[in-house]
Amino acid sequence: MSDQSTEIVEITGHLMDSGILSRVLNDIREYGGDHVVERFDLGHNSGDTSYARILVTADDEDALQRMLMRLQTRGVNMVHPGEVTISEADTDGVFPDGFYSTTNLETRVRLGGHWLTVANPEMDCGLIIEQHSGPARAYTLPMSDVKAGMQVVCSASGVKVTTPIPAGGVEQEVFGFMESDVSSEKPQTLLVRQVADGIREAKAAHKRVLWVGGPGVVHTGAAPAMVAMVEAGYVDVLFAGNALATHDIESSLYGTSLGVDLAMGRGVEHGHEHHIRAINTIRKAGSITAAVEQGVLTGGIMHAMVTQGKDFVLVGSVRDDGPLPDVYTDVIEGQRAMLAGLEDVGFCLMVATMLHSVATGNILPASVPLVCVDINPATVTKLADRGSSQARGIVTDVGLFLEQLAMELLPTYQRQR
Amino acid sequence: MSDQSTEIVEITGHLMDSGILSRVLNDIREYGGDHVVERFDLGHNSGDTSYARILVTADDEDALQRMLMRLQTRGVNMVHPGEVTISEADTDGVFPDGFYSTTNLETRVRLGGHWLTVANPEMDCGLIIEQHSGPARAYTLPMSDVKAGMQVVCSASGVKVTTPIPAGGVEQEVFGFMESDVSSEKPQTLLVRQVADGIREAKAAHKRVLWVGGPGVVHTGAAPAMVAMVEAGYVDVLFAGNALATHDIESSLYGTSLGVDLAMGRGVEHGHEHHIRAINTIRKAGSITAAVEQGVLTGGIMHAMVTQGKDFVLVGSVRDDGPLPDVYTDVIEGQRAMLAGLEDVGFCLMVATMLHSVATGNILPASVPLVCVDINPATVTKLADRGSSQARGIVTDVGLFLEQLAMELLPTYQRQR
Amino acid sequence: MSDQSTEIVEITGHLMDSGILSRVLNDIREYGGDHVVERFDLGHNSGDTSYARILVTADDEDALQRMLMRLQTRGVNMVHPGEVTISEADTDGVFPDGFYSTTNLETRVRLGGHWLTVANPEMDCGLIIEQHSGPARAYTLPMSDVKAGMQVVCSASGVKVTTPIPAGGVEQEVFGFMESDVSSEKPQTLLVRQVADGIREAKAAHKRVLWVGGPGVVHTGAAPAMVAMVEAGYVDVLFAGNALATHDIESSLYGTSLGVDLAMGRGVEHGHEHHIRAINTIRKAGSITAAVEQGVLTGGIMHAMVTQGKDFVLVGSVRDDGPLPDVYTDVIEGQRAMLAGLEDVGFCLMVATMLHSVATGNILPASVPLVCVDINPATVTKLADRGSSQARGIVTDVGLFLEQLAMELLPTYQRQR
Amino acid sequence: MSDQSTEIVEITGHLMDSGILSRVLNDIREYGGDHVVERFDLGHNSGDTSYARILVTADDEDALQRMLMRLQTRGVNMVHPGEVTISEADTDGVFPDGFYSTTNLETRVRLGGHWLTVANPEMDCGLIIEQHSGPARAYTLPMSDVKAGMQVVCSASGVKVTTPIPAGGVEQEVFGFMESDVSSEKPQTLLVRQVADGIREAKAAHKRVLWVGGPGVVHTGAAPAMVAMVEAGYVDVLFAGNALATHDIESSLYGTSLGVDLAMGRGVEHGHEHHIRAINTIRKAGSITAAVEQGVLTGGIMHAMVTQGKDFVLVGSVRDDGPLPDVYTDVIEGQRAMLAGLEDVGFCLMVATMLHSVATGNILPASVPLVCVDINPATVTKLADRGSSQARGIVTDVGLFLEQLAMELLPTYQRQR
């Protein structure tokens, strides 16, 4: 139709191998648009990158702009991006109509003829421009943090994203084989070693290693292995909820005194009185750190994090009892604390938690390698569906995996007997 | 040993059929105790209740008290309960040591020679006694709400619980067949009818019907069926998170305009821009209700809840985008709002959400019939593990289940074509 | 290296949308080969097919031939296929070295300058050429059926396959939306209608509808719905094991007499005496058909198949009790019977069985539309992994699905009450 | 009613702890009967066994007899068993009406005033009495093996079963904690050690260790660990299907030559040409043993079984390609071979296979300790549902589990690098 809106976009990368181009074309269809591939240069040799230039059409300008934003999550940019369009937010916590919705890819905006790199790429945020004083600055901001008067990028024009190209680095060599799918039928001992390599590379590059964990770490008996890795410096930051910390603390406080302990192999039901009592004990002490200092808490994962001076961010959920005094009960404040904890993170290992894994995936830049370990394939699938395209999944038993990871990372680690 | 502590306890009910006695004996072992069955009267005929009197032993008084509290979650009471022991809380948000940890069973406390019924039984709370002015009053209170100076029941003495005995009522007739296990191999159309009967009985008794739902309700295409049930008065209260409401609203706002709609059967990935834009639109309107009043939101489940004047409580989680302005971002405040929403609830249907189902299970009295529908057996198992022993599970497809439920409840309901 | 072997191959189709090219390139790498894309014509408009010509390299001729066979499972052919190479089998049940391993795609072989169409395309077979008497003939043959002296195609030369191109037909319109993934989050009522459309189209084209079923059909209470569809002519052939037939027959024989019946909603454990007694009863009658004729079996799915004169093939497994006299206890003979049952099949619906679904997928030509319904996502994934690329998966409750399918296909069908 | 049939039955054991009595009462209800508990002696102290005497009623004698047979699967016997009733089979492969359907418990029959012990207890069989020549003999026989003229026990009278009472032995100490449920939340390294203890105890008692395995053993990279355990004598018999052996052999034959090998961590799809070619190679050699002797097969699990002179029984299924020449294609013959392989088995470990695990469970006496390891909880649940009440389940990653088991059993075992 004569009144349709069009734009020419381009994408470079391993378009064929990764199946990315088929997703791009699907996106266009899903947004009710159409396409003509104007040019396609397929890398002749394996390893070469490919290039595609596509004319996309949408019913109107609004639809086109939204399709362009969607395509950017795949790494597709306009050939002629122009300059950013900016609107002022007129209400706290609300973006202007047509705001640019961010990706977790490295992003630049074109302003006054110059390209400006966007600080802390994060999904589903707005893009704020600050130019009142000093040099112009661009950064992502969650919807709830926007204030009236802020300058917000609207429409996709003037925005460019860059997909991380695995240059024979960690991505390609370490996790290349896991590219296509989530599977429980993989040689697991090999995967263990490759995660260890990823962690060692991050440490060698003076980056921090982020762990995101669920209570399954404690239930599967992996706490001693994790403690050993904390003490050896392989856990710099821990994101978790009330459950992991409570079960860990409960296990330290009542593990031996009661005879119900995990060392006897007895299963422990949820909702029983130990865990609520453990929480009360820490609340009485004031905080986890205070409980360690007062000699109340003398072992376990949280104790190790405190004594090693490592950071942890615990964010609550609606099903929590207590919670522990260290837990953020306001989830938006919790998200801010997690965001602050991402600094210098060079590797992320997610273990046995869907809720906190997805939450971390939302804020983690696509440039940080990310491995998700769970016995439930749905956790990994969910993560990738939410946009964490760099996520590599390992479907395995968390307890045995962490045990083996400790043996791999720590030559002197003796497994529990 | 001479310094052990002992107590005589008793339990009445369908001890054999339900397997409850075996769980009681397991609990005693788990808490490091021992037992001698002093008397056991097994109901001679099927249908008769049984009675057991057991001498329990623990290493010391503390261990005994905690075992007794644990046993009360099974409906086991002391033969000579004595009077309650009360301590004063000396810090806000912290119970005194040895506080009584509540069950979700009907509870009474013995004070000054009289039995006092505890208001709103809820799991994992403390038991507060108020007797300063007027008649004495006992009620449960979550740990985070306790204030310094409150009178808190400590130890198990003076506390008595009553398990709901299914007297040929809803429990027995409607859900009797699901007693033993969670299974996907059941005649599903029969289950649909029995849930409908449970809902109709609650309405006939002038009770409210509580729904707890996850985004799967929208993804499986069941929103029209649910809207029809809201309009017919079968949904009095809705507990959910940001996701159900956002997906529902997004589907209403962009369902047709974009051609990506569910009516075309296209799957929609998470993390895309529609949902963040839908949230922004509602934030701009001020609230879901405001959006309905302004004519911004004109269809879907949330619209139906608003136009029918029904209550909903949305509680956020750390993975939320936005969130919608109606969402409680503080999970403890959210729990309080849910608790307030439980008034007069006579039936609870949980659909496609583990997080909010467990959260609701935590605060729901054991006397309210509870059915949990999910395609994932783990959700139902988790619920029962957490102590919601009245939970009945149906492992099935949520979309088809709600479609059939609407046909069962609403003779004129035409299924979607 | 100078001694490497090379070949030029080509492929036509929706290369980008379907992600097929990325799988082809992966295959080449997996077989240790390399590639140069010599030409790539991407369909300019959406809907256009694409064309790729690729130079592939392998370490030696053997590796090359095997890679070429592998690529043919994707629809990739040699540009210059040459003539077929034929070797004679010298042992019964053993193919000559380097035999061509077949795909389930439409296949032709070039012999004496002419193209010969291969009869009954089936996966993982050998390709036999008969030219001793009359015109030359080519057909697939399972390994166990080959006889010494047969002429067997070796290497990939002279063989050409054709992928079914969804020409706006069933594939595209009916199941297009399910292309990318297996999901439980789809609008299920829509899927029901689309399966019904697929079945109706097959019947309209005078093709037969094949059902492959597991015992879950009976356990979920869907037998009455299936019986109605059998009677209405929508089930022409049934492939199943001992379990579906036994549970169905047991339900008919003892359903009412015992009071344990499904109508009461009671779950029935496996391994109990009813089912072994039901099998004995049919063995006494001589066969299922005999039991129907003698008035021993008067209801259920198998009864309906017999009275409607429909075909069924029951193939046993190592876990079977009995088995029923109609069950093939030799699995290779069972495979032959299933193969014979495929004639004129134009649509295949697989319900609640992994074993028989995979077995059917092995022998079903890629040109037959195939829908697999199971509450377990793994069944569908497994099917696609095994090479049934045309498989479309629906993860849902089998009982409710068949109930809805009956309502969709049979306007007068009254659902069970 | 006056014409009802009654019988007095009794049961001894840990009736409360195990929940067995509640299952017995459920059975009575399911069979449409009623009960009066005439006497109940509960063990006073924990550890004591209990005793119950129950009057059961059924509508008629037939219903009663069948209920009594059902109750025997729980270990419930008649107080006055009387003598066995015997009928002659009049058709090959068919039992007389009312035949006694066996359990897998130790069984005795009363004949001519004497108790006769039944050889090889196996589920769902008939009970044959031989007394024509020499002393009378009783044994179980599958339905398909019965011949006309054989003497078959009918009704439950004269039959007594004995449940294995865990006398502080393997059951209690090793697997006691797993009694109640299947769970993925257990301390896994502890479970590994306990399985190792069970295997060592069986070897110490000069019993054989039976492994039942699926292809996941190979896919998860556990083949080297299993080979080490075969070589160390911890695998005496292996039951498997075509898939485990084929994948193992394929991995040995093509693992290195192709570069697609598992050592590189690449996933391998099913249905590809390697596996069909591997099968052809072994068929050409004549058998797996012949392939080892000819130097064709030089590594892997099957190679180790052959060189160590261990037994293996491979039974086919309808989805098999080939199959390997050693595979029983007739499932009934396969069952007979498996039955013969059970001699002297004192421990059974099932790994990553539902089909062959259930098949083995069908024929394994209840007295043999049985552990089932699978990443899929459904496998373990299915096994228990089918009547293998002694089954203990471990839900974990098979690859890491076998790796750890090898380390536990073999002090010098070096894990793969």
PDB file of N, CA and C in Angstrom, chain A residues 21-65:
ATOM      1  N   LEU A  21      19.165 -15.226  11.273  1.00  0.00           N
ATOM      2  CA  LEU A  21      18.422 -14.573  10.206  1.00  0.00           C
ATOM      3  C   LEU A  21      16.993 -15.097  10.136  1.00  0.00           C
ATOM      4  N   SER A  22      16.845 -16.385  10.404  1.00  0.00           N
ATOM      5  CA  SER A  22      15.479 -16.920  10.361  1.00  0.00           C
ATOM      6  C   SER A  22      14.642 -16.302  11.470  1.00  0.00           C
ATOM      7  N   ARG A  23      15.276 -16.004  12.609  1.00  0.00           N
ATOM      8  CA  ARG A  23      14.523 -15.354  13.692  1.00  0.00           C
ATOM      9  C   ARG A  23      14.152 -13.918  13.327  1.00  0.00           C
ATOM     10  N   VAL A  24      15.066 -13.255  12.635  1.00  0.00           N
ATOM     11  CA  VAL A  24      14.793 -11.884  12.217  1.00  0.00           C
ATOM     12  C   VAL A  24      13.579 -11.860  11.279  1.00  0.00           C
ATOM     13  N   LEU A  25      13.560 -12.764  10.312  1.00  0.00           N
ATOM     14  CA  LEU A  25      12.452 -12.782   9.358  1.00  0.00           C
ATOM     15  C   LEU A  25      11.143 -13.143  10.062  1.00  0.00           C
ATOM     16  N   ASN A  26      11.231 -14.043  11.043  1.00  0.00           N
ATOM     17  CA  ASN A  26      10.042 -14.360  11.839  1.00  0.00           C
ATOM     18  C   ASN A  26       9.528 -13.137  12.575  1.00  0.00           C
ATOM     19  N   ASP A  27      10.456 -12.374  13.146  1.00  0.00           N
ATOM     20  CA  ASP A  27      10.067 -11.160  13.870  1.00  0.00           C
ATOM     21  C   ASP A  27       9.292 -10.212  12.959  1.00  0.00           C
ATOM     22  N   ILE A  28       9.807 -10.042  11.759  1.00  0.00           N
ATOM     23  CA  ILE A  28       9.162  -9.117  10.825  1.00  0.00           C
ATOM     24  C   ILE A  28       7.727  -9.563  10.567  1.00  0.00           C
ATOM     25  N   ARG A  29       7.570 -10.844  10.319  1.00  0.00           N
ATOM     26  CA  ARG A  29       6.216 -11.369  10.107  1.00  0.00           C
ATOM     27  C   ARG A  29       5.345 -11.183  11.343  1.00  0.00           C
ATOM     28  N   GLU A  30       5.925 -11.469  12.510  1.00  0.00           N
ATOM     29  CA  GLU A  30       5.144 -11.355  13.740  1.00  0.00           C
ATOM     30  C   GLU A  30       4.653  -9.939  13.979  1.00  0.00           C
ATOM     31  N   TYR A  31       5.448  -8.967  13.542  1.00  0.00           N
ATOM     32  CA  TYR A  31       5.043  -7.576  13.721  1.00  0.00           C
ATOM     33  C   TYR A  31       4.199  -7.105  12.547  1.00  0.00           C
ATOM     34  N   GLY A  32       3.718  -8.049  11.758  1.00  0.00           N
ATOM     35  CA  GLY A  32       2.796  -7.722  10.681  1.00  0.00           C
ATOM     36  C   GLY A  32       3.457  -7.041   9.503  1.00  0.00           C
ATOM     37  N   GLY A  33       4.770  -7.121   9.423  1.00  0.00           N
ATOM     38  CA  GLY A  33       5.481  -6.435   8.353  1.00  0.00           C
ATOM     39  C   GLY A  33       5.857  -7.365   7.221  1.00  0.00           C
ATOM     40  N   ASP A  34       6.590  -6.818   6.259  1.00  0.00           N
ATOM     41  CA  ASP A  34       7.048  -7.617   5.129  1.00  0.00           C
ATOM     42  C   ASP A  34       8.512  -7.261   4.860  1.00  0.00           C
ATOM     43  N   HIS A  35       9.186  -8.071   4.027  1.00  0.00           N
ATOM     44  CA  HIS A  35      10.587  -7.775   3.776  1.00  0.00           C
ATOM     45  C   HIS A  35      10.998  -8.142   2.355  1.00  0.00           C
ATOM     46  N   VAL A  36      12.013  -7.443   1.867  1.00  0.00           N
ATOM     47  CA  VAL A  36      12.698  -7.824   0.635  1.00  0.00           C
ATOM     48  C   VAL A  36      14.188  -7.831   0.964  1.00  0.00           C
ATOM     49  N   VAL A  37      14.833  -8.961   0.724  1.00  0.00           N
ATOM     50  CA  VAL A  37      16.276  -9.009   0.984  1.00  0.00           C
ATOM     51  C   VAL A  37      16.984  -8.352  -0.195  1.00  0.00           C
ATOM     52  N   GLU A  38      17.577  -7.225   0.050  1.00  0.00           N
ATOM     53  CA  GLU A  38      18.190  -6.479  -1.043  1.00  0.00           C
ATOM     54  C   GLU A  38      19.573  -6.991  -1.378  1.00  0.00           C
ATOM     55  N   ARG A  39      20.261  -7.424  -0.367  1.00  0.00           N
ATOM     56  CA  ARG A  39      21.610  -7.909  -0.611  1.00  0.00           C
ATOM     57  C   ARG A  39      21.949  -8.947   0.435  1.00  0.00           C
ATOM     58  N   PHE A  40      22.676  -9.962   0.037  1.00  0.00           N
ATOM     59  CA  PHE A  40      23.068 -10.975   1.008  1.00  0.00           C
ATOM     60  C   PHE A  40      24.448 -11.486   0.653  1.00  0.00           C
ATOM     61  N   ASP A  41      25.418 -11.210   1.468  1.00  0.00           N
ATOM     62  CA  ASP A  41      26.778 -11.713   1.245  1.00  0.00           C
ATOM     63  C   ASP A  41      27.039 -12.788   2.281  1.00  0.00           C
ATOM     64  N   LEU A  42      27.017 -14.031   1.818  1.00  0.00           N
ATOM     65  CA  LEU A  42      27.260 -15.133   2.744  1.00  0.00           C
ATOM     66  C   LEU A  42      28.766 -15.344   2.824  1.00  0.00           C
ATOM     67  N   GLY A  43      29.275 -15.436   4.030  1.00  0.00           N
ATOM     68  CA  GLY A  43      30.695 -15.733   4.183  1.00  0.00           C
ATOM     69  C   GLY A  43      31.008 -16.999   3.407  1.00  0.00           C
ATOM     70  N   HIS A  44      31.978 -16.937   2.492  1.00  0.00           N
ATOM     71  CA  HIS A  44      32.245 -18.088   1.633  1.00  0.00           C
ATOM     72  C   HIS A  44      32.807 -19.252   2.423  1.00  0.00           C
ATOM     73  N   ASN A  45      33.734 -18.952   3.277  1.00  0.00           N
ATOM     74  CA  ASN A  45      34.358 -20.021   4.051  1.00  0.00           C
ATOM     75  C   ASN A  45      33.698 -20.110   5.421  1.00  0.00           C
ATOM     76  N   SER A  46      33.755 -21.298   5.984  1.00  0.00           N
ATOM     77  CA  SER A  46      33.195 -21.439   7.327  1.00  0.00           C
ATOM     78  C   SER A  46      34.024 -20.550   8.241  1.00  0.00           C
ATOM     79  N   GLY A  47      33.375 -19.867   9.155  1.00  0.00           N
ATOM     80  CA  GLY A  47      34.079 -18.953  10.037  1.00  0.00           C
ATOM     81  C   GLY A  47      33.904 -17.511   9.584  1.00  0.00           C
ATOM     82  N   ASP A  48      33.733 -17.292   8.272  1.00  0.00           N
ATOM     83  CA  ASP A  48      33.481 -15.930   7.781  1.00  0.00           C
ATOM     84  C   ASP A  48      32.128 -15.448   8.284  1.00  0.00           C
ATOM     85  N   THR A  49      32.033 -14.144   8.476  1.00  0.00           N
ATOM     86  CA  THR A  49      30.725 -13.602   8.832  1.00  0.00           C
ATOM     87  C   THR A  49      29.945 -13.292   7.552  1.00  0.00           C
ATOM     88  N   SER A  50      28.656 -13.219   7.693  1.00  0.00           N
ATOM     89  CA  SER A  50      27.788 -12.893   6.569  1.00  0.00           C
ATOM     90  C   SER A  50      27.203 -11.503   6.767  1.00  0.00           C
ATOM     91  N   TYR A  51      26.613 -10.966   5.713  1.00  0.00           N
ATOM     92  CA  TYR A  51      26.013  -9.640   5.772  1.00  0.00           C
ATOM     93  C   TYR A  51      24.691  -9.660   5.026  1.00  0.00           C
ATOM     94  N   ALA A  52      23.659  -9.078   5.621  1.00  0.00           N
ATOM     95  CA  ALA A  52      22.376  -8.998   4.917  1.00  0.00           C
ATOM     96  C   ALA A  52      21.833  -7.573   4.996  1.00  0.00           C
ATOM     97  N   ARG A  53      21.266  -7.121   3.884  1.00  0.00           N
ATOM     98  CA  ARG A  53      20.597  -5.806   3.867  1.00  0.00           C
ATOM     99  C   ARG A  53      19.158  -6.063   3.460  1.00  0.00           C
ATOM    100  N   ILE A  54      18.257  -5.622   4.287  1.00  0.00           N
ATOM    101  CA  ILE A  54      16.855  -5.977   4.103  1.00  0.00           C
ATOM    102  C   ILE A  54      15.976  -4.736   4.116  1.00  0.00           C
ATOM    103  N   LEU A  55      15.061  -4.671   3.141  1.00  0.00           N
ATOM    104  CA  LEU A  55      14.069  -3.590   3.120  1.00  0.00           C
ATOM    105  C   LEU A  55      12.850  -4.088   3.886  1.00  0.00           C
ATOM    106  N   VAL A  56      12.536  -3.442   5.003  1.00  0.00           N
ATOM    107  CA  VAL A  56      11.374  -3.869   5.773  1.00  0.00           C
ATOM    108  C   VAL A  56      10.241  -2.858   5.614  1.00  0.00           C
ATOM    109  N   THR A  57       9.033  -3.392   5.647  1.00  0.00           N
ATOM    110  CA  THR A  57       7.847  -2.568   5.440  1.00  0.00           C
ATOM    111  C   THR A  57       6.876  -2.818   6.577  1.00  0.00           C
ATOM    112  N   ALA A  58       6.229  -1.753   7.049  1.00  0.00           N
ATOM    113  CA  ALA A  58       5.204  -1.927   8.083  1.00  0.00           C
ATOM    114  C   ALA A  58       4.011  -1.064   7.708  1.00  0.00           C
ATOM    115  N   ASP A  59       2.891  -1.317   8.377  1.00  0.00           N
ATOM    116  CA  ASP A  59       1.651  -0.624   8.011  1.00  0.00           C
ATOM    117  C   ASP A  59       1.717   0.885   8.225  1.00  0.00           C
ATOM    118  N   ASP A  60       2.393   1.285   9.286  1.00  0.00           N
ATOM    119  CA  ASP A  60       2.529   2.724   9.523  1.00  0.00           C
ATOM    120  C   ASP A  60       3.809   2.989  10.297  1.00  0.00           C
ATOM    121  N   GLU A  61       4.078   4.241  10.530  1.00  0.00           N
ATOM    122  CA  GLU A  61       5.341   4.632  11.135  1.00  0.00           C
ATOM    123  C   GLU A  61       5.507   4.056  12.542  1.00  0.00           C
ATOM    124  N   ASP A  62       4.425   4.069  13.301  1.00  0.00           N
ATOM    125  CA  ASP A  62       4.470   3.513  14.655  1.00  0.00           C
ATOM    126  C   ASP A  62       4.862   2.041  14.642  1.00  0.00           C
ATOM    127  N   ALA A  63       4.164   1.290  13.816  1.00  0.00           N
ATOM    128  CA  ALA A  63       4.440  -0.144  13.708  1.00  0.00           C
ATOM    129  C   ALA A  63       5.886  -0.355  13.270  1.00  0.00           C
ATOM    130  N   LEU A  64       6.342   0.471  12.341  1.00  0.00           N
ATOM    131  CA  LEU A  64       7.714   0.343  11.839  1.00  0.00           C
ATOM    132  C   LEU A  64       8.718   0.571  12.961  1.00  0.00           C
ATOM    133  N   GLN A  65       8.510   1.634  13.726  1.00  0.00           N
ATOM    134  CA  GLN A  65       9.450   1.942  14.801  1.00  0.00           C
ATOM    135  C   GLN A  65       9.528   0.790  15.802  1.00  0.00           C
TER     136      GLN A  65
END
